């Protein structure tokens, strides 16, 4: 594997896998959020500035085949040109002879974009012969699509084998990997993980993995009520996964055995309906009356969590503390976000990884006040769980 910072791109045609699966307006087919294009720009510009040319390869949505033109990458060529400040040419296909001719004739400083790789079913099946044709577009392969690194698709994984000596990560993937590795492998202490969100079932592997590394594990969100019920508390109509009560008990026992401070909420904001207009009150989390449900942590819990977080040196946050989308149930999530910001200002390293905590930090306009906000979604979660991502392995070997 090569290093993008030191690799000599002069005269090289560089095939780069990016994640330009951007949100679009379904009627006008306009890009509604170009974050992913901007995120890949440093890698593309670096290659161009160092004498290379670039062939952009991506998927967009889940088309059944090329007949679904609303998934054409042609719809995002203009936005990409604007972001890069370079005219991006479009190849109407990703493996056709015209597309291959276009990439063969590319001059240093020029950029072209291939058509949606998912127009071919061989992409998702990871077909080697398809990947081999894609590989002909470049002398060098750069993978900068962290969001799809957990998929063993032709353009994310298989293609790398055709570049035994000329493959590397882009800056975006490098940053994602570095930030997770920093949290999971650093010896700095205390390390605090905050795991929230709806369900224990979707976070169980991460929680188990974290028990071996963290000093403090704060549990919040809907999953907290399964822990409370497992300890004998009354949770009323709160979200509970009865199948996971034993698992919750086991996690509490394991945490004790491993010397991890497991922080389960002690108070909660309850509501008599899942609505911002419902009646609400703050109660002990073990005494939720029937007909009421816990939708946020209470003020005492929020203050305790904030205290733990602000004294931490490494922080990982995955999943909100409550139903932050509704104003009446966002105080716990806001308190956690503010504490992370405060700890970061004092020199802690903070990583916000995984869907809804990323949405929360963006909603509170605090994304630029934490150390790293992951764009990785499912890939980030799998990496945190300790799984080997095929797209990463294909480059690292
Ligand atoms: P996840 O994708 O698993 O991280 O879950 C995020 C979702 O969990 C958000 O949409 C929250 O509204 C929801 N959530 C957080 N706390 C609760 C709760 N106490 N009850 C029900 N849903 C919750």
XYZ file of C-alpha atoms and ligand atoms in Angstrom:
420
model
C 0.000 0.000 0.000
C 1.179 3.503 -0.841
C 0.797 6.771 1.056
C -1.179 9.478 -0.742
C 0.928 12.243 0.812
C 4.211 10.926 -0.617
C 3.085 9.106 -3.782
C 4.286 10.604 -7.069
C 1.160 11.306 -9.142
C 3.008 12.952 -12.019
C 1.559 11.719 -15.325
C -0.637 9.111 -13.602
C -4.270 8.479 -14.442
C -5.851 7.958 -11.061
C -9.028 5.931 -10.651
C -10.672 7.110 -7.471
C -13.642 5.461 -5.740
C -15.619 8.133 -3.957
C -18.986 8.088 -2.239
C -21.030 10.587 -4.241
C -24.278 8.993 -3.124
C -25.639 12.461 -2.413
C -29.197 13.388 -1.444
C -31.155 14.776 -4.381
C -34.481 16.439 -5.024
C -36.576 13.646 -6.573
C -38.389 15.983 -8.984
C -35.706 18.426 -10.142
C -32.813 15.936 -9.677
C -30.773 18.702 -8.090
C -28.200 17.890 -5.428
C -29.654 19.048 -2.090
C -26.524 18.506 0.030
C -23.033 18.416 -1.498
C -21.188 17.484 1.730
C -19.916 14.220 0.248
C -18.553 15.947 -2.843
C -16.790 18.542 -0.691
C -15.429 15.760 1.522
C -13.651 14.090 -1.422
C -12.332 17.355 -2.884
C -9.033 17.501 -0.916
C -7.992 14.096 -2.295
C -8.935 14.944 -5.880
C -7.276 18.360 -5.745
C -4.122 16.848 -4.251
C -3.843 14.429 -7.188
C -4.412 17.205 -9.742
C -1.989 19.587 -8.021
C 0.659 16.881 -8.151
C 0.473 16.233 -11.870
C -2.142 13.493 -12.124
C -5.500 13.178 -13.856
C -8.601 11.805 -12.162
C -11.300 9.302 -13.105
C -14.127 9.559 -10.576
C -16.055 6.364 -9.846
C -19.098 6.142 -7.577
C -22.525 4.676 -7.058
C -25.704 6.675 -6.600
C -28.763 5.124 -4.972
C -29.888 1.590 -5.654
C -30.926 1.447 -9.324
C -32.076 -1.858 -10.770
C -30.257 -1.059 -14.042
C -29.335 1.765 -16.457
C -32.985 2.365 -17.372
C -33.407 4.327 -14.136
C -31.957 7.605 -15.363
C -32.706 9.492 -12.143
C -29.739 7.592 -10.679
C -27.362 8.824 -13.382
C -24.192 10.450 -12.096
C -24.577 12.932 -14.942
C -26.952 14.734 -12.541
C -24.071 15.602 -10.231
C -21.364 16.478 -12.776
C -22.138 20.192 -12.588
C -21.972 20.285 -8.785
C -18.692 18.375 -8.835
C -17.219 20.810 -11.374
C -18.239 23.713 -9.146
C -16.743 22.194 -5.999
C -13.468 21.256 -7.722
C -13.212 24.397 -9.830
C -12.425 22.159 -12.823
C -14.597 21.151 -15.786
C -15.555 17.528 -15.154
C -16.245 15.480 -18.272
C -18.848 12.733 -18.161
C -18.507 9.244 -19.612
C -21.959 7.857 -20.365
C -20.950 4.446 -19.060
C -18.415 2.928 -16.688
C -17.117 -0.043 -18.716
C -17.945 0.761 -22.365
C -15.300 1.357 -25.044
C -16.115 5.080 -25.259
C -15.575 5.479 -21.528
C -12.278 3.587 -21.741
C -11.181 5.745 -24.693
C -12.009 8.887 -22.706
C -9.905 7.818 -19.727
C -7.039 6.640 -21.957
C -6.841 10.139 -23.484
C -6.989 12.038 -20.197
C -4.263 14.678 -19.729
C -2.711 15.753 -16.422
C -5.032 18.150 -14.572
C -8.163 16.771 -16.246
C -11.088 15.095 -14.495
C -13.787 12.774 -15.783
C -16.649 10.956 -14.106
C -17.858 7.452 -14.859
C -21.530 6.511 -14.924
C -23.105 4.873 -11.855
C -21.325 1.559 -11.217
C -24.550 0.127 -9.774
C -26.142 0.198 -13.231
C -24.434 -3.192 -13.490
C -25.382 -5.990 -11.106
C -21.748 -7.166 -11.293
C -20.896 -4.218 -9.033
C -22.721 -5.501 -5.957
C -21.904 -9.141 -6.682
C -18.233 -8.149 -6.731
C -17.613 -9.781 -10.124
C -13.915 -9.909 -10.910
C -14.199 -9.544 -14.713
C -16.230 -6.340 -14.204
C -13.680 -4.974 -11.715
C -10.911 -5.781 -14.185
C -12.494 -3.515 -16.812
C -13.012 -0.731 -14.264
C -9.327 -1.045 -13.359
C -8.332 -0.201 -16.950
C -9.370 3.419 -16.291
C -6.338 4.084 -14.112
C -2.645 3.476 -13.463
C -3.263 4.057 -9.782
C -6.233 3.319 -7.516
C -7.324 5.527 -4.631
C -10.168 4.506 -2.342
C -11.755 7.461 -0.594
C -15.240 6.028 -0.069
C -15.373 5.179 3.618
C -19.184 4.963 3.554
C -18.988 1.876 1.313
C -15.799 0.324 2.720
C -17.856 -2.347 4.488
C -19.109 -3.668 1.156
C -17.147 -6.223 -0.891
C -18.300 -4.693 -4.163
C -16.362 -4.614 -7.435
C -15.494 -0.896 -7.297
C -14.888 -0.712 -3.535
C -12.850 -3.870 -2.980
C -12.232 -6.237 -5.906
C -10.790 -3.546 -8.204
C -7.876 -2.989 -5.797
C -6.299 -6.327 -6.695
C -5.481 -5.004 -10.165
C -3.208 -2.364 -8.617
C -0.834 -4.507 -6.540
C 1.732 -1.724 -6.120
C -0.256 1.428 -6.788
C -3.187 1.534 -4.391
C -3.840 3.763 -1.408
C -6.423 5.473 0.764
C -7.562 9.025 0.127
C -7.475 11.680 2.848
C -11.102 11.093 3.844
C -10.675 7.384 4.640
C -7.325 8.075 6.273
C -8.975 10.582 8.610
C -11.801 8.187 9.519
C -9.438 5.305 10.260
C -7.015 7.486 12.183
C -9.768 8.901 14.394
C -11.297 5.529 15.310
C -7.873 3.971 15.859
C -6.975 6.901 18.057
C -10.012 6.340 20.260
C -9.758 2.557 20.412
C -5.987 2.136 20.625
C -4.774 5.165 22.531
C -3.514 4.731 26.061
C -4.714 8.183 27.090
C -7.274 8.122 29.902
C -10.027 8.433 30.856
C -11.750 7.157 27.748
C -15.513 7.659 27.792
C -17.979 6.195 25.324
C -21.538 7.436 25.156
C -23.844 4.975 23.448
C -27.449 5.964 22.918
C -30.092 5.640 20.247
C -33.146 3.505 19.989
C -32.247 -0.103 20.536
C -29.771 -2.249 22.450
C -29.962 -4.885 19.732
C -28.329 -2.646 17.101
C -25.499 -1.527 19.414
C -24.766 -4.718 21.317
C -21.571 -5.659 19.463
C -20.159 -2.171 19.874
C -20.967 -2.139 23.581
C -19.278 -5.512 24.103
C -16.205 -4.373 22.202
C -16.043 -1.090 24.122
C -16.094 -2.867 27.504
C -12.531 -3.978 26.784
C -11.284 -0.469 26.124
C -13.241 2.236 27.901
C -13.090 3.605 31.439
C -16.638 4.987 31.371
C -19.558 3.714 29.347
C -22.587 5.988 29.394
C -25.785 4.355 28.185
C -28.617 6.629 27.085
C -31.542 6.842 24.686
C -34.213 4.212 24.258
C -31.843 1.353 25.043
C -31.404 2.528 28.652
C -34.882 1.250 29.605
C -33.928 -2.331 28.782
C -31.072 -2.015 31.303
C -33.416 -0.444 33.866
C -35.993 -3.218 33.456
C -33.237 -5.853 33.646
C -32.261 -4.391 37.041
C -35.854 -4.678 38.306
C -37.038 -1.113 37.606
C -40.542 -0.153 36.415
C -40.326 1.331 32.917
C -44.011 1.827 32.059
C -44.511 2.054 28.289
C -40.890 2.945 27.481
C -39.098 1.249 24.615
C -37.860 -2.125 25.878
C -36.439 -5.150 24.125
C -37.477 -8.057 26.321
C -35.291 -10.446 24.322
C -32.272 -8.461 25.466
C -32.899 -8.376 29.221
C -30.413 -11.188 29.882
C -27.889 -9.560 27.605
C -28.278 -6.283 29.505
C -27.705 -8.138 32.802
C -24.605 -9.760 31.349
C -23.219 -6.406 30.216
C -23.721 -4.981 33.713
C -21.874 -7.964 35.251
C -19.081 -7.813 32.650
C -18.634 -4.074 33.171
C -18.139 -4.648 36.889
C -15.674 -7.486 36.266
C -13.703 -5.365 33.798
C -13.613 -2.306 36.035
C -15.671 -0.200 33.609
C -17.859 2.489 35.122
C -21.182 1.729 33.446
C -23.460 4.723 33.775
C -27.176 3.924 33.438
C -29.536 6.941 33.724
C -31.055 7.524 37.169
C -33.824 9.927 36.215
C -35.831 10.492 33.059
C -38.269 12.784 31.291
C -41.470 10.863 30.716
C -44.398 11.635 28.436
C -47.930 10.257 28.144
C -47.586 10.042 24.343
C -44.785 9.929 21.765
C -45.290 13.574 20.884
C -43.811 16.976 21.581
C -47.272 18.062 22.752
C -47.631 15.267 25.308
C -47.776 15.926 29.066
C -44.313 15.533 30.542
C -42.690 15.122 33.946
C -39.340 14.204 35.400
C -39.201 11.038 37.526
C -36.865 8.398 38.955
C -36.084 6.103 36.003
C -37.069 2.998 37.996
C -40.551 4.339 38.741
C -42.185 5.098 35.398
C -45.968 4.690 35.691
C -47.912 2.594 33.188
C -49.133 4.693 30.276
C -45.983 6.855 30.384
C -42.748 6.440 28.451
C -39.229 7.738 28.971
C -38.154 9.926 26.048
C -35.068 11.659 27.455
C -32.680 11.374 30.372
C -33.476 13.566 33.374
C -31.590 16.643 34.570
C -29.602 14.783 37.255
C -28.419 12.189 34.728
C -27.570 14.896 32.195
C -25.474 16.705 34.810
C -23.697 13.494 35.871
C -22.926 12.571 32.252
C -21.658 16.081 31.550
C -19.336 15.810 34.561
C -17.894 12.456 33.409
C -17.482 13.702 29.843
C -15.819 16.979 30.725
C -13.166 15.101 32.720
C -12.390 12.711 29.839
C -9.404 12.795 27.492
C -10.880 10.586 24.773
C -14.558 10.582 23.876
C -16.605 8.484 21.506
C -20.253 9.351 20.982
C -22.688 7.135 19.148
C -26.447 7.668 19.434
C -28.598 10.359 21.083
C -29.668 10.370 24.752
C -33.326 10.910 23.932
C -35.739 11.750 21.162
C -33.729 14.862 20.271
C -35.791 15.484 17.147
C -38.524 16.821 19.472
C -37.687 19.960 21.433
C -39.075 18.723 24.761
C -36.810 15.666 24.714
C -33.510 17.089 23.534
C -32.034 18.471 26.777
C -30.048 15.289 27.539
C -28.544 15.143 24.058
C -27.756 18.881 24.156
C -26.045 18.445 27.547
C -23.882 15.613 26.186
C -23.016 17.592 23.053
C -22.065 20.673 25.096
C -19.947 18.618 27.492
C -18.103 17.053 24.538
C -17.462 20.516 23.123
C -16.160 21.703 26.519
C -13.869 18.680 26.898
C -12.564 19.172 23.358
C -11.781 22.808 24.153
C -9.719 21.537 27.109
C -7.685 19.284 24.785
C -9.641 16.025 24.688
C -10.042 14.133 21.407
C -13.703 13.604 20.535
C -15.135 11.414 17.811
C -18.785 11.578 16.865
C -19.516 8.395 14.953
C -22.716 6.926 13.670
C -25.955 8.198 12.190
C -28.070 10.072 14.666
C -25.430 11.587 16.930
C -23.953 13.085 13.758
C -27.419 14.460 12.913
C -27.699 15.812 16.469
C -24.312 17.561 16.494
C -25.157 19.119 13.128
C -28.615 20.186 14.342
C -27.005 21.944 17.338
C -24.412 23.592 15.039
C -21.532 22.179 17.081
C -19.854 19.987 14.446
C -16.845 22.300 14.108
C -16.257 22.296 17.879
C -15.514 18.567 18.216
C -12.412 16.764 16.957
C -13.931 14.544 14.284
C -17.402 13.902 12.883
C -17.546 10.672 10.936
C -19.350 10.475 7.613
C -19.077 6.704 7.642
C -22.491 5.536 8.899
C -22.673 1.741 8.726
C -18.984 1.426 7.840
C -17.994 3.411 10.932
C -20.153 1.183 13.143
C -18.627 -1.988 11.705
C -15.118 -0.592 12.121
C -15.921 0.284 15.735
C -17.239 -3.232 16.264
C -13.787 -4.452 15.308
C -14.803 -5.985 11.987
C -12.336 -6.026 9.157
C -13.871 -3.909 6.380
C -13.296 -5.460 2.924
C -12.567 -2.093 1.296
C -9.901 -1.320 3.890
C -8.359 -4.791 3.777
C -8.160 -4.642 -0.033
C -5.847 -1.624 0.243
C -3.908 -2.533 3.370
C -3.494 -6.165 2.367
P -30.116 4.910 16.495
O -30.288 5.010 15.016
O -30.219 3.523 17.030
O -28.906 5.642 16.989
O -31.400 5.609 17.127
C -31.642 6.973 17.003
C -33.084 7.235 17.320
O -33.355 6.832 18.654
C -33.435 8.694 17.259
O -34.299 8.896 16.170
C -34.115 8.974 18.573
O -35.291 9.715 18.438
C -34.430 7.593 19.092
N -34.530 7.571 20.565
C -33.680 8.101 21.444
N -34.139 7.951 22.708
C -35.316 7.315 22.612
C -36.282 6.892 23.564
N -36.105 7.111 24.868
N -37.390 6.274 23.124
C -37.575 6.065 21.807
N -36.694 6.442 20.842
C -35.578 7.055 21.250
